[in-house]
């Protein structure tokens, strides 16, 4: 798991707070992803970045704002969240976004609780 | 659009017995199939993938998966389960549009 790191590991925030999740990959990959994992539901792909360009946004509410300053770092900025946004947020990276055989490698996740 | 189904929320096996975690898929075009494992408070770890070729794919920690095109299945197997295999297992498929779709997960419990 040292290949993809995420901070913080746990976050509790009120609905009016602003916070950011950070992801860093040490694998030399060109693509990075944000997923949301809720209990007993499939992973939901939120955002995809390829070569620092956002290539996918799966109808995610604007209260989630991603940022990819370089190919090694990915942020998810949070503001005015709702309690239903409480979940495990997973970051992943992969070598090439547009290769079918491409394997994604995941970080440990940030457990977010919105009060 | 592609999708996967994991029909069992929970699988229980005794240590030393063989285990199977089921996955079926739906995709247009060639399927590219993956298995991941998630231990408590950890991210998903890649186990194995099927791209093409031999229908039996071997992966990490003694796991293997059998691709069956006629049954559109990709079941995960291990000949002898360990207590430490207890975790949440996810099947995933990538179709021609390159999006990855994950199943809802199957919780495997291996009892001593």
XYZ file of C-alpha atoms in Angstrom:
227
model
C 0.000 0.000 0.000
C 2.938 2.357 0.086
C 2.419 2.803 -3.682
C -0.655 4.996 -3.172
C -1.065 6.979 0.024
C -4.049 8.948 1.265
C -4.406 11.518 4.029
C -6.139 11.896 6.338
C -7.241 8.327 7.045
C -10.251 9.554 9.039
C -12.148 12.820 8.818
C -15.161 14.100 10.689
C -16.673 17.343 9.461
C -19.773 19.439 9.843
C -21.967 20.323 6.900
C -20.617 23.871 6.763
C -16.936 22.937 6.872
C -14.427 22.950 4.036
C -11.836 20.196 3.957
C -9.587 18.469 1.454
C -8.550 14.872 0.886
C -5.085 14.205 -0.462
C -3.782 11.329 -2.550
C -0.210 10.692 -3.662
C 1.036 7.905 -5.899
C 4.650 6.767 -6.014
C 4.259 4.392 -8.963
C 5.000 6.679 -11.875
C 1.460 6.299 -13.197
C -0.293 8.663 -15.581
C -3.907 8.270 -14.461
C -5.578 8.870 -11.129
C -9.109 8.224 -9.877
C -11.487 9.070 -7.041
C -14.037 6.464 -5.954
C -16.751 6.527 -3.317
C -17.397 3.327 -1.374
C -20.643 3.056 0.580
C -21.735 0.012 2.536
C -23.142 -2.814 0.410
C -22.967 -0.781 -2.792
C -20.615 -1.084 -5.744
C -17.740 1.323 -5.892
C -18.829 4.549 -7.542
C -16.338 6.164 -9.881
C -16.340 9.912 -9.260
C -13.507 11.460 -11.243
C -10.741 10.380 -13.584
C -7.597 12.293 -14.442
C -5.260 11.309 -17.241
C -2.004 13.185 -17.611
C -3.363 15.818 -15.203
C -6.436 16.445 -17.348
C -9.884 15.586 -16.031
C -11.356 13.102 -18.471
C -14.389 11.903 -16.579
C -16.871 13.347 -14.106
C -19.684 10.968 -13.305
C -22.407 13.446 -12.422
C -20.835 14.219 -9.093
C -22.395 17.128 -7.130
C -20.438 20.348 -7.234
C -19.791 20.193 -3.502
C -17.007 17.770 -4.508
C -14.202 19.509 -6.399
C -11.145 17.575 -7.633
C -7.726 18.984 -8.339
C -4.735 17.323 -9.980
C -1.711 19.644 -9.861
C 0.654 16.994 -11.269
C 0.618 13.321 -12.166
C 1.591 12.245 -8.643
C -0.958 14.192 -6.614
C -4.732 14.291 -6.511
C -6.981 16.256 -4.185
C -10.674 16.182 -3.445
C -11.946 19.450 -2.013
C -15.103 19.179 0.041
C -17.571 21.894 1.038
C -21.118 22.006 2.385
C -21.417 18.246 2.376
C -24.493 16.276 3.370
C -24.701 13.383 5.849
C -25.308 10.974 2.938
C -21.820 11.849 1.691
C -20.369 9.895 4.596
C -18.397 7.027 3.052
C -14.944 5.664 2.370
C -13.233 7.679 -0.360
C -10.680 5.720 -2.306
C -7.971 7.034 -4.577
C -6.444 4.836 -7.273
C -3.816 5.179 -9.952
C -2.929 3.294 -13.106
C -0.303 3.375 -15.787
C -2.458 4.314 -18.767
C -6.095 5.365 -18.730
C -6.905 4.135 -22.227
C -5.458 0.629 -22.144
C -7.845 -2.249 -21.546
C -5.275 -4.285 -19.666
C -4.508 -1.394 -17.339
C -4.654 -2.297 -13.626
C -5.695 0.197 -10.980
C -3.894 0.317 -7.648
C -5.711 1.705 -4.637
C -4.812 3.704 -1.588
C -6.103 2.817 1.913
C -8.936 5.327 1.719
C -10.234 8.191 3.836
C -13.190 7.389 6.085
C -15.361 10.502 5.970
C -18.146 11.215 8.422
C -20.390 14.227 7.858
C -22.342 15.346 10.908
C -22.856 -0.752 -20.625
C -20.857 -3.355 -18.785
C -21.729 -4.698 -15.336
C -20.822 -7.433 -12.898
C -22.922 -9.282 -10.377
C -21.727 -10.965 -7.225
C -24.736 -13.075 -6.247
C -23.596 -13.823 -2.693
C -23.241 -11.132 -0.045
C -21.561 -13.578 2.297
C -19.577 -16.806 1.892
C -18.560 -18.932 4.855
C -16.029 -21.750 4.634
C -14.001 -23.792 7.074
C -10.241 -23.435 7.100
C -8.604 -25.945 4.809
C -11.669 -26.345 2.605
C -11.821 -25.039 -0.977
C -13.505 -21.706 -1.492
C -15.354 -20.140 -4.403
C -16.522 -16.549 -4.721
C -18.867 -16.091 -7.648
C -18.963 -13.375 -10.285
C -20.944 -13.036 -13.490
C -20.523 -10.270 -16.019
C -22.261 -8.510 -18.838
C -20.271 -6.613 -21.447
C -20.369 -5.786 -25.120
C -17.202 -6.857 -26.830
C -14.288 -8.587 -25.155
C -14.377 -8.734 -21.363
C -11.433 -7.705 -19.243
C -12.031 -9.045 -15.742
C -10.405 -8.310 -12.406
C -10.532 -9.479 -8.796
C -9.614 -7.293 -5.843
C -9.542 -7.987 -2.099
C -10.159 -5.488 0.694
C -9.016 -6.148 4.243
C -10.495 -4.132 7.131
C -9.484 -0.470 7.090
C -7.462 -0.974 3.925
C -7.853 -0.110 0.270
C -8.501 -2.593 -2.494
C -5.593 -4.869 -3.392
C -5.269 -6.308 -6.884
C -5.403 -10.139 -6.976
C -5.564 -11.135 -10.628
C -6.986 -10.302 -14.031
C -8.147 -12.009 -17.206
C -7.259 -10.387 -20.496
C -7.013 -13.207 -23.009
C -5.603 -16.704 -23.389
C -5.786 -19.441 -20.764
C -9.161 -19.546 -19.038
C -7.539 -20.309 -15.664
C -5.764 -17.282 -14.272
C -3.432 -17.534 -11.291
C -2.960 -14.625 -8.935
C -1.622 -13.546 -5.575
C -1.882 -15.474 -2.289
C -2.742 -18.771 -4.004
C -5.941 -17.487 -5.590
C -7.026 -18.351 -9.098
C -10.036 -17.535 -11.231
C -11.733 -19.410 -14.036
C -13.078 -17.515 -17.030
C -16.114 -19.161 -18.608
C -17.333 -17.368 -21.699
C -20.467 -19.459 -22.247
C -21.649 -18.844 -18.695
C -20.275 -15.272 -18.600
C -18.652 -16.060 -15.279
C -15.328 -15.372 -13.613
C -15.381 -17.179 -10.266
C -12.555 -16.756 -7.782
C -11.192 -19.945 -6.233
C -8.651 -21.233 -3.775
C -7.989 -24.926 -3.076
C -7.453 -24.517 0.673
C -8.795 -21.513 2.574
C -6.922 -19.754 5.358
C -8.412 -17.755 8.221
C -6.357 -14.820 6.949
C -8.288 -14.931 3.644
C -11.290 -13.479 5.466
C -11.984 -10.181 3.709
C -14.233 -8.415 1.220
C -13.774 -9.500 -2.396
C -14.682 -7.415 -5.436
C -15.068 -8.480 -9.027
C -14.705 -5.834 -11.748
C -15.095 -5.670 -15.514
C -13.807 -3.286 -18.121
C -15.611 -3.105 -21.430
C -14.928 -1.474 -24.724
C -15.609 2.010 -23.384
C -12.782 1.416 -20.929
C -14.838 2.187 -17.820
C -14.278 -0.124 -14.878
C -17.374 -1.419 -13.119
C -17.174 -3.103 -9.720
C -19.552 -5.526 -8.080
C -21.064 -4.871 -4.665
C -18.594 -7.214 -3.003
C -18.726 -10.582 -1.255
C -17.663 -10.951 2.352
C -15.659 -14.138 2.827
C -15.356 -15.572 6.328
C -13.023 -18.489 6.927
C -13.573 -20.173 10.259
C -10.879 -22.169 12.073
